């Protein structure tokens, strides 16, 4: 049963006339008659009684009609939904992002996307880069904003990676810290300062990725949440490493200093999708929006009186 034959059958049933159906469909009467005859031969039943004036449904025809209408209605719905996806008038977009990208970069890109395409359903999950990449491979996310150190690149064979920016680390210190008026600091200058870490021991990924060989920071306070971590810094309880993307979360009563590039090379931030898979239009639009936001985002403010802002990329 081909959709065309079902459409012809439904139209003939509606009009009770092959002539009227042919006129609506813009077919010849013989073409409509051939479609009905082929459908009857396929099903092995007569669908219409041929009358002196028009046609009438047989019992098998009356049985088939609601099924034909249901099939054709579902096909119409399918075409409409596919058109909506192509035009971003519907569908969904599942986004993953590492925590500091959620401070400003990703929310701003998502806000612009939602304003442009309000009918696309958005969902966002925050996580660490390895977990986000696994979600992509499992089909649980459509695109993820991830990061990697320059010396440990991501697998470009399994993932399509759109480079967004290079992010450097900053050091948060209290306003009355001895180095608060410096522009750039070395880790060695912080050897006597306690560090506020996100987890105990060597489990903090930020600390583990940053510390050069032989440097053993003293960790007196562990605070997993940025609010608690930076609050401790502002109170003078220690210093903390802050990715430039997280500057938005920093309170006003502390100072952010650039960490010397020899101590902490920039990490690369990407929009990642699974390589070799079809990307829906919504993914392409969001990736473009992320790239635009990364390129045009304002520099994070450096909270030192009389000093110019620090650039998030240098």
mmCIF file of C-alpha atoms in Angstrom, residues 38-172:
data_model
loop_
_atom_site.group_PDB
_atom_site.id
_atom_site.type_symbol
_atom_site.label_atom_id
_atom_site.label_comp_id
_atom_site.label_asym_id
_atom_site.label_seq_id
_atom_site.Cartn_x
_atom_site.Cartn_y
_atom_site.Cartn_z
ATOM 1 C CA UNK A 38 -3.889 -1.568 -8.264
ATOM 2 C CA UNK A 39 -4.745 -1.081 -4.574
ATOM 3 C CA UNK A 40 -7.634 -3.554 -4.824
ATOM 4 C CA UNK A 41 -5.357 -6.081 -6.548
ATOM 5 C CA UNK A 42 -2.710 -5.592 -3.844
ATOM 6 C CA UNK A 43 -5.241 -6.160 -1.044
ATOM 7 C CA UNK A 44 -7.283 -8.847 -2.840
ATOM 8 C CA UNK A 45 -10.601 -7.126 -2.114
ATOM 9 C CA UNK A 46 -13.001 -4.760 -3.866
ATOM 10 C CA UNK A 47 -12.938 -1.352 -2.181
ATOM 11 C CA UNK A 48 -15.735 0.308 -4.162
ATOM 12 C CA UNK A 49 -18.940 -0.715 -5.839
ATOM 13 C CA UNK A 50 -19.117 0.950 -9.234
ATOM 14 C CA UNK A 51 -22.548 2.565 -9.515
ATOM 15 C CA UNK A 52 -24.281 4.222 -12.473
ATOM 16 C CA UNK A 53 -23.496 7.574 -10.873
ATOM 17 C CA UNK A 54 -20.301 7.460 -8.806
ATOM 18 C CA UNK A 55 -18.926 4.802 -6.450
ATOM 19 C CA UNK A 56 -19.716 3.559 -2.925
ATOM 20 C CA UNK A 57 -17.441 1.970 -0.347
ATOM 21 C CA UNK A 58 -17.733 -1.766 0.117
ATOM 22 C CA UNK A 59 -17.401 -3.307 3.562
ATOM 23 C CA UNK A 60 -13.620 -3.842 3.059
ATOM 24 C CA UNK A 61 -13.411 -0.245 1.834
ATOM 25 C CA UNK A 62 -15.132 1.028 4.984
ATOM 26 C CA UNK A 63 -12.687 -1.072 7.060
ATOM 27 C CA UNK A 64 -9.649 0.315 5.235
ATOM 28 C CA UNK A 65 -10.655 3.999 5.269
ATOM 29 C CA UNK A 66 -9.831 4.873 8.925
ATOM 30 C CA UNK A 67 -6.482 3.078 8.622
ATOM 31 C CA UNK A 68 -5.644 4.948 5.429
ATOM 32 C CA UNK A 69 -6.560 8.253 7.078
ATOM 33 C CA UNK A 70 -4.388 7.419 10.113
ATOM 34 C CA UNK A 71 -1.387 6.507 7.960
ATOM 35 C CA UNK A 72 -1.700 9.639 5.827
ATOM 36 C CA UNK A 73 -2.173 11.874 8.883
ATOM 37 C CA UNK A 74 0.957 10.412 10.503
ATOM 38 C CA UNK A 75 2.940 10.995 7.328
ATOM 39 C CA UNK A 76 1.721 14.605 7.221
ATOM 40 C CA UNK A 77 2.797 15.056 10.843
ATOM 41 C CA UNK A 78 6.189 13.495 10.094
ATOM 42 C CA UNK A 79 6.770 15.892 7.177
ATOM 43 C CA UNK A 80 5.730 18.847 9.335
ATOM 44 C CA UNK A 81 8.069 17.819 12.168
ATOM 45 C CA UNK A 82 10.976 17.300 9.779
ATOM 46 C CA UNK A 83 10.342 20.708 8.222
ATOM 47 C CA UNK A 84 10.356 22.192 11.729
ATOM 48 C CA UNK A 85 13.721 20.585 12.478
ATOM 49 C CA UNK A 86 15.219 21.912 9.259
ATOM 50 C CA UNK A 87 13.922 25.385 9.998
ATOM 51 C CA UNK A 88 14.682 25.172 13.750
ATOM 52 C CA UNK A 89 10.980 25.537 14.480
ATOM 53 C CA UNK A 90 11.044 22.538 16.787
ATOM 54 C CA UNK A 91 13.161 19.649 18.077
ATOM 55 C CA UNK A 92 15.594 19.574 20.988
ATOM 56 C CA UNK A 93 19.207 20.420 21.736
ATOM 57 C CA UNK A 94 21.117 18.729 24.564
ATOM 58 C CA UNK A 95 24.221 20.615 25.684
ATOM 59 C CA UNK A 96 27.019 19.687 28.088
ATOM 60 C CA UNK A 97 29.614 22.035 29.548
ATOM 61 C CA UNK A 98 32.433 21.946 32.090
ATOM 62 C CA UNK A 99 31.696 24.019 35.227
ATOM 63 C CA UNK A 100 33.583 27.243 34.567
ATOM 64 C CA UNK A 101 32.199 27.465 31.028
ATOM 65 C CA UNK A 102 28.794 27.685 32.713
ATOM 66 C CA UNK A 103 29.759 30.952 34.429
ATOM 67 C CA UNK A 104 29.118 33.070 31.334
ATOM 68 C CA UNK A 105 30.254 31.626 27.976
ATOM 69 C CA UNK A 106 27.656 28.878 27.587
ATOM 70 C CA UNK A 107 24.686 30.682 29.222
ATOM 71 C CA UNK A 108 25.165 33.724 26.989
ATOM 72 C CA UNK A 109 25.337 31.599 23.836
ATOM 73 C CA UNK A 110 22.272 29.638 24.948
ATOM 74 C CA UNK A 111 20.344 32.829 25.686
ATOM 75 C CA UNK A 112 21.048 34.130 22.170
ATOM 76 C CA UNK A 113 20.072 30.761 20.675
ATOM 77 C CA UNK A 114 16.794 30.630 22.621
ATOM 78 C CA UNK A 115 15.918 34.174 21.562
ATOM 79 C CA UNK A 116 16.442 33.223 17.908
ATOM 80 C CA UNK A 117 14.845 29.755 18.055
ATOM 81 C CA UNK A 118 12.348 29.662 20.939
ATOM 82 C CA UNK A 119 10.653 26.456 19.750
ATOM 83 C CA UNK A 120 13.785 24.322 20.146
ATOM 84 C CA UNK A 121 13.758 22.629 23.569
ATOM 85 C CA UNK A 122 17.065 23.175 25.400
ATOM 86 C CA UNK A 123 18.577 21.046 28.141
ATOM 87 C CA UNK A 124 21.991 21.545 29.759
ATOM 88 C CA UNK A 125 24.128 19.290 31.948
ATOM 89 C CA UNK A 126 27.304 20.346 33.745
ATOM 90 C CA UNK A 127 30.204 17.933 34.142
ATOM 91 C CA UNK A 128 33.903 17.265 33.762
ATOM 92 C CA UNK A 129 35.341 16.908 30.265
ATOM 93 C CA UNK A 130 35.853 13.090 30.342
ATOM 94 C CA UNK A 131 32.261 12.573 31.470
ATOM 95 C CA UNK A 132 30.917 14.965 28.845
ATOM 96 C CA UNK A 133 32.800 13.164 26.073
ATOM 97 C CA UNK A 134 31.317 9.871 27.240
ATOM 98 C CA UNK A 135 27.850 11.410 27.122
ATOM 99 C CA UNK A 136 28.485 12.469 23.531
ATOM 100 C CA UNK A 137 29.580 8.962 22.516
ATOM 101 C CA UNK A 138 26.576 7.425 24.292
ATOM 102 C CA UNK A 139 24.199 9.728 22.432
ATOM 103 C CA UNK A 140 23.089 11.511 25.623
ATOM 104 C CA UNK A 141 24.300 14.937 24.446
ATOM 105 C CA UNK A 142 24.401 16.661 21.060
ATOM 106 C CA UNK A 143 27.281 19.075 21.734
ATOM 107 C CA UNK A 144 29.621 19.664 24.676
ATOM 108 C CA UNK A 145 31.908 22.523 25.648
ATOM 109 C CA UNK A 146 35.090 20.841 26.899
ATOM 110 C CA UNK A 147 38.683 21.739 27.699
ATOM 111 C CA UNK A 148 42.129 20.185 27.515
ATOM 112 C CA UNK A 149 45.724 21.216 28.253
ATOM 113 C CA UNK A 150 47.780 21.984 25.174
ATOM 114 C CA UNK A 151 50.112 19.064 25.890
ATOM 115 C CA UNK A 152 47.228 16.557 26.270
ATOM 116 C CA UNK A 153 44.995 17.141 23.234
ATOM 117 C CA UNK A 154 41.589 15.551 22.855
ATOM 118 C CA UNK A 155 40.990 12.673 20.439
ATOM 119 C CA UNK A 156 40.376 14.428 17.121
ATOM 120 C CA UNK A 157 39.721 11.055 15.520
ATOM 121 C CA UNK A 158 36.578 10.389 17.528
ATOM 122 C CA UNK A 159 35.407 13.979 17.978
ATOM 123 C CA UNK A 160 34.902 17.014 15.796
ATOM 124 C CA UNK A 161 36.450 19.896 17.747
ATOM 125 C CA UNK A 162 35.694 23.569 17.118
ATOM 126 C CA UNK A 163 38.322 25.628 18.927
ATOM 127 C CA UNK A 164 36.648 28.432 20.880
ATOM 128 C CA UNK A 165 39.435 30.061 22.901
ATOM 129 C CA UNK A 166 42.615 29.516 24.904
ATOM 130 C CA UNK A 167 42.000 30.072 28.590
ATOM 131 C CA UNK A 168 44.681 31.034 31.106
ATOM 132 C CA UNK A 169 44.659 30.678 34.860
ATOM 133 C CA UNK A 170 44.410 33.534 37.289
ATOM 134 C CA UNK A 171 45.297 33.627 40.990
ATOM 135 C CA UNK A 172 42.746 35.012 43.412
#
